[in-house]
XYZ file of C-alpha atoms in Angstrom:
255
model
C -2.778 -8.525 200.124
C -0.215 -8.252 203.031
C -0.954 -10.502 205.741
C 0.049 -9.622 209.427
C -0.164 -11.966 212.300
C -0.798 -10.152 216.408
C -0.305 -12.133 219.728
C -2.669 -10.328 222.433
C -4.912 -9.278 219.457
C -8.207 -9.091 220.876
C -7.558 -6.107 223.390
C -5.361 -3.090 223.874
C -2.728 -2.218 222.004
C -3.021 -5.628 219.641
C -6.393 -4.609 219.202
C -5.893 -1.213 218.121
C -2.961 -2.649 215.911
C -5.256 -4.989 214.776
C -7.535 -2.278 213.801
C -4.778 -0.149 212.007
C -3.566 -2.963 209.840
C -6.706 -4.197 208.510
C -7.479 -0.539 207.797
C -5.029 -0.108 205.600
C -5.837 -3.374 203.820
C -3.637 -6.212 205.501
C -5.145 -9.679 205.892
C -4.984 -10.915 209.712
C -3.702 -13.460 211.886
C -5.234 -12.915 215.217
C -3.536 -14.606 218.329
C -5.212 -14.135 221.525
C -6.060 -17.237 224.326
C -10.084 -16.610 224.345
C -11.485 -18.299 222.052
C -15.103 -16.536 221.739
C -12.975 -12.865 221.916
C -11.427 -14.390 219.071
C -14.106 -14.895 217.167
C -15.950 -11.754 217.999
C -12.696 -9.813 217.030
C -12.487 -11.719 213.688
C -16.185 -11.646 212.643
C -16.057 -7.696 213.507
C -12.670 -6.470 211.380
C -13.897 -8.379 208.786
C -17.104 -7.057 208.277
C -15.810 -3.407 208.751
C -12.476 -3.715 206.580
C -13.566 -6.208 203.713
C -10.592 -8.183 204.886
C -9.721 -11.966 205.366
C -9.109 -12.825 209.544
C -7.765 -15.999 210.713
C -7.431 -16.892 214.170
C -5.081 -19.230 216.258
C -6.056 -19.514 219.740
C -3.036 -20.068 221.971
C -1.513 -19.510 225.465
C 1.724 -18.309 224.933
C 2.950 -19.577 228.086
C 2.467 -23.683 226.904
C 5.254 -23.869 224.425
C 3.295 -26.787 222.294
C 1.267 -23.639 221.130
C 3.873 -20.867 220.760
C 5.630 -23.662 218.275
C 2.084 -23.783 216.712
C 2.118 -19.678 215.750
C 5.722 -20.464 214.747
C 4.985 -22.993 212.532
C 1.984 -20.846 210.850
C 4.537 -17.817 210.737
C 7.121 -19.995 208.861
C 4.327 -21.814 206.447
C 6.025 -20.912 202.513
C 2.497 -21.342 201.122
C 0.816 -18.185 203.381
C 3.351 -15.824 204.342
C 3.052 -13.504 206.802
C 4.498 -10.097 205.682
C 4.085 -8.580 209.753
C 4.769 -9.957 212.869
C 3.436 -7.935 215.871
C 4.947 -9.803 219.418
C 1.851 -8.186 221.635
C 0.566 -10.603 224.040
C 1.645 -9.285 227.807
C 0.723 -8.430 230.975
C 1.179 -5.908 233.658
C 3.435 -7.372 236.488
C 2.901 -6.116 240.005
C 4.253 -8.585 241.765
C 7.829 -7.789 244.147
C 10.682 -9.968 243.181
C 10.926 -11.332 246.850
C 7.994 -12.737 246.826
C 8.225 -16.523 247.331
C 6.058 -17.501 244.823
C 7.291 -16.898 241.728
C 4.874 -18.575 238.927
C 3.450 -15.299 237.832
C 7.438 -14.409 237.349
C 7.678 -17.390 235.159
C 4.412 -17.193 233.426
C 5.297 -13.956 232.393
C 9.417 -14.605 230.760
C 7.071 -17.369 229.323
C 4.945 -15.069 227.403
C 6.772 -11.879 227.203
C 10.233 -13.198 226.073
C 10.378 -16.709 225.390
C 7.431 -16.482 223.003
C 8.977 -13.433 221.593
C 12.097 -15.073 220.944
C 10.851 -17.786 219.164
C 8.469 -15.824 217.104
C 10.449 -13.880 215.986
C 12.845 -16.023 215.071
C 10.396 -17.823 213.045
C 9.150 -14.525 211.596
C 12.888 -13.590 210.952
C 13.875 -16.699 208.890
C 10.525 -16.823 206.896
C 10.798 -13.348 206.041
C 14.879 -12.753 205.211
C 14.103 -16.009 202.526
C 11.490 -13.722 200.778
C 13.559 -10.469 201.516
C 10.655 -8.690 202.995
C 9.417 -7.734 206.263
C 8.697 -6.160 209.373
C 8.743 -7.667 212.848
C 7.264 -5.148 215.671
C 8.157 -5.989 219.409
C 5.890 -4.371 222.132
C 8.488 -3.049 224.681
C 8.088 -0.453 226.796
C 9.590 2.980 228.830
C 9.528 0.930 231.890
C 13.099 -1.170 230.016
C 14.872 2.561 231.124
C 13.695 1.735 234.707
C 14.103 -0.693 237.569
C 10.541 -1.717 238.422
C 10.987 -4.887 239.278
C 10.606 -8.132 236.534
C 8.466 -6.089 234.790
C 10.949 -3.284 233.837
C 13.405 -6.417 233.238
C 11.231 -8.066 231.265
C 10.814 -5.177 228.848
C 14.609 -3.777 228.853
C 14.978 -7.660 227.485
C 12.910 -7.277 225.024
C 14.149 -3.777 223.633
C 17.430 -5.449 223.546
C 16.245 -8.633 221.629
C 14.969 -6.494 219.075
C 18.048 -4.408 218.714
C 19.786 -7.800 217.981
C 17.467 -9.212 215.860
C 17.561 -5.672 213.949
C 21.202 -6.744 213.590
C 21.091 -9.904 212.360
C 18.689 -9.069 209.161
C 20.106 -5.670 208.897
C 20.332 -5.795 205.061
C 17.990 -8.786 204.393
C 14.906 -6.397 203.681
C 13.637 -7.064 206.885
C 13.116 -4.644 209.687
C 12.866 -5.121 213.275
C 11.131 -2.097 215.651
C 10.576 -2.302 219.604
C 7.702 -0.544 220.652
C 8.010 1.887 224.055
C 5.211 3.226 224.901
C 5.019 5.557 227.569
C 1.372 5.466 229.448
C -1.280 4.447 226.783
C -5.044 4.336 227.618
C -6.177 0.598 227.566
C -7.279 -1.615 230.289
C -3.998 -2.699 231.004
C -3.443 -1.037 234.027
C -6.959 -1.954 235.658
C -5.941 -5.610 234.659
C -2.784 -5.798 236.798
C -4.233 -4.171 239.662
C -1.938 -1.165 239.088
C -3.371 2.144 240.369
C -3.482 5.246 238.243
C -6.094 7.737 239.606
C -3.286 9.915 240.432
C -1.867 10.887 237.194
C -2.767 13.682 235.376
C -4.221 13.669 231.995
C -0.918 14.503 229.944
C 0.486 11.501 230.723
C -0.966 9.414 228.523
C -1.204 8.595 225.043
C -4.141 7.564 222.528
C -3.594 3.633 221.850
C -4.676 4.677 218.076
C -2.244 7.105 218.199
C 0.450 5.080 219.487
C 0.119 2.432 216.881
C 0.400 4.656 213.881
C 3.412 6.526 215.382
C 5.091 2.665 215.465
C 4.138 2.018 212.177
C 5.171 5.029 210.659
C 8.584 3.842 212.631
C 8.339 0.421 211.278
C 8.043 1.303 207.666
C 11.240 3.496 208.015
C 13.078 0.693 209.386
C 13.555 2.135 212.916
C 14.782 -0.131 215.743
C 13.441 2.056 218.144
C 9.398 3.679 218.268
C 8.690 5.960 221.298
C 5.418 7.107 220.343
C 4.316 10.939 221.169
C 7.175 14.152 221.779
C 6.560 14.054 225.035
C 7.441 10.258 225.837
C 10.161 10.221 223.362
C 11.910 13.643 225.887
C 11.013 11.205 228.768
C 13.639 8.699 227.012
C 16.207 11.345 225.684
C 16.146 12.688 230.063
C 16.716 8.992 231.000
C 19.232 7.999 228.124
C 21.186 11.299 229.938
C 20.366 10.128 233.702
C 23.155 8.562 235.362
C 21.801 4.972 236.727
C 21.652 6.507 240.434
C 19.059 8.527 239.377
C 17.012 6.085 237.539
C 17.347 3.539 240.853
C 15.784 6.611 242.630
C 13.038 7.620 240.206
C 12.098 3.842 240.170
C 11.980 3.686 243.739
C 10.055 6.342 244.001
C 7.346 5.190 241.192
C 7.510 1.391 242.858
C 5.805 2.616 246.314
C 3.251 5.489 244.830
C 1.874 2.055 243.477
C 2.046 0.226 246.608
């Protein structure tokens, strides 16, 4: 059976990729920092899907364990046919503030890690001329919201080079950009959306099988839903004046 490894598997969109995979048969690696979520995750997609789960409980942020998942991503004797770079966090936090550890924590975990997972996914995977390495970006890389929007415009553009670099290996590389998707992700970063109206967002389940669909055609680029992927074709078109103001404008509804 395939195997496919998730960072941030035990809620969200990991979860719900975590869900989708082992539906369709893949083993699992699950990465996640909570050790009893872990557990509960593993003990629960196995059960349902008839499937083997492993789990590797790490902070993405302490490089000892990011070099861990590497290592396990690179091991010859259990390969890992699909890399999904999940683990994040919403970033509310103004670039002047003084204290930047949260800043830190999160290039840390949302593009250090990244970087060296996939790396470690990329080699393993161009040696047995198969794969498919999924980045979780998101709309907010079009944008100017702060570290958060830089952040994700990094990753997008990590993944575009890394989709260069094995472009005829058999591997693929896909960023993720989701528009608004309905997890707790928002609540957990203390973002407020009471204000937005239903049509906004997208189904997590549904976002995951649009960027796997994506994946398996060997697209660099997965904008889940019609709606969010006109949102991207508008701001691909915008000249950067009106992004600055859009951003602006989103940037203080929150505040």
């Amino acid at each position: 059976m395939p195997t496919a490894l998730i960072t941030g598997a035990t809620s969200g969109i990991g979860a719900a990729f975590a869900r989708a995979l082992a539906a369709r048969g893949d083993d699992l690696v699950l990465v996640a920092r909570d050790t009893e979520r872990l557990a509960e995750s593993a003990a629960r997609l196995s059960e349902v899907y008839a499937i083997e789960v492993e789990t590797i409980r790490a902070d993405l942020s302490v490089r000892e364990d990011v070099l861990k998942v590497a290592a396990r991503l690179e091991d010859a004797d259990r390969p890992v046919d699909v890399l999904v770079n999940n683990a994040g966090f919403g970033l509310h936090r103004k670039l002047l503030d003084p204290d930047f550890s949260l800043h830190e924590y999160a290039l840390e975990v949302m593009c250090v890690a990244v970087l060296i997972l996939g790396g470690a996914a990329g080699r393993a995977m161009r040696s047995r001329g198969h794969g498919q390495i999924i980045n979780v970006s998101s709309l907010a890389a079009w944008l100017t919201q702060g570290n958060y929007s830089a952040v994700k415009a990094w990753v997008r553009t990590y993944s575009e080079s890394l989709a260069g670099e094995l472009h005829g290996t058999g591997v693929t590389v896909t960023a993720l950009c989701p528009g608004w998707v309905r997890t707790e992700f928002h609540e957990r970063a203390g973002i407020r959306t009471s204000a937005l109206p239903d049509w906004v967002w997208t189904d997590v389940d549904r976002c995951v099988a649009e960027s796997l669909a994506d994946a398996g055609k060997g697209r660099v680029i997965s904008v889940p839903t019609k709606r969010w992927k006109a949102a991207r074709v508008v701001a691909d078109l915008m000249p950067r004046s009106a992004i600055h103001w859009v951003s602006r404008k989103l940037t203080r509804s929150r505040d």
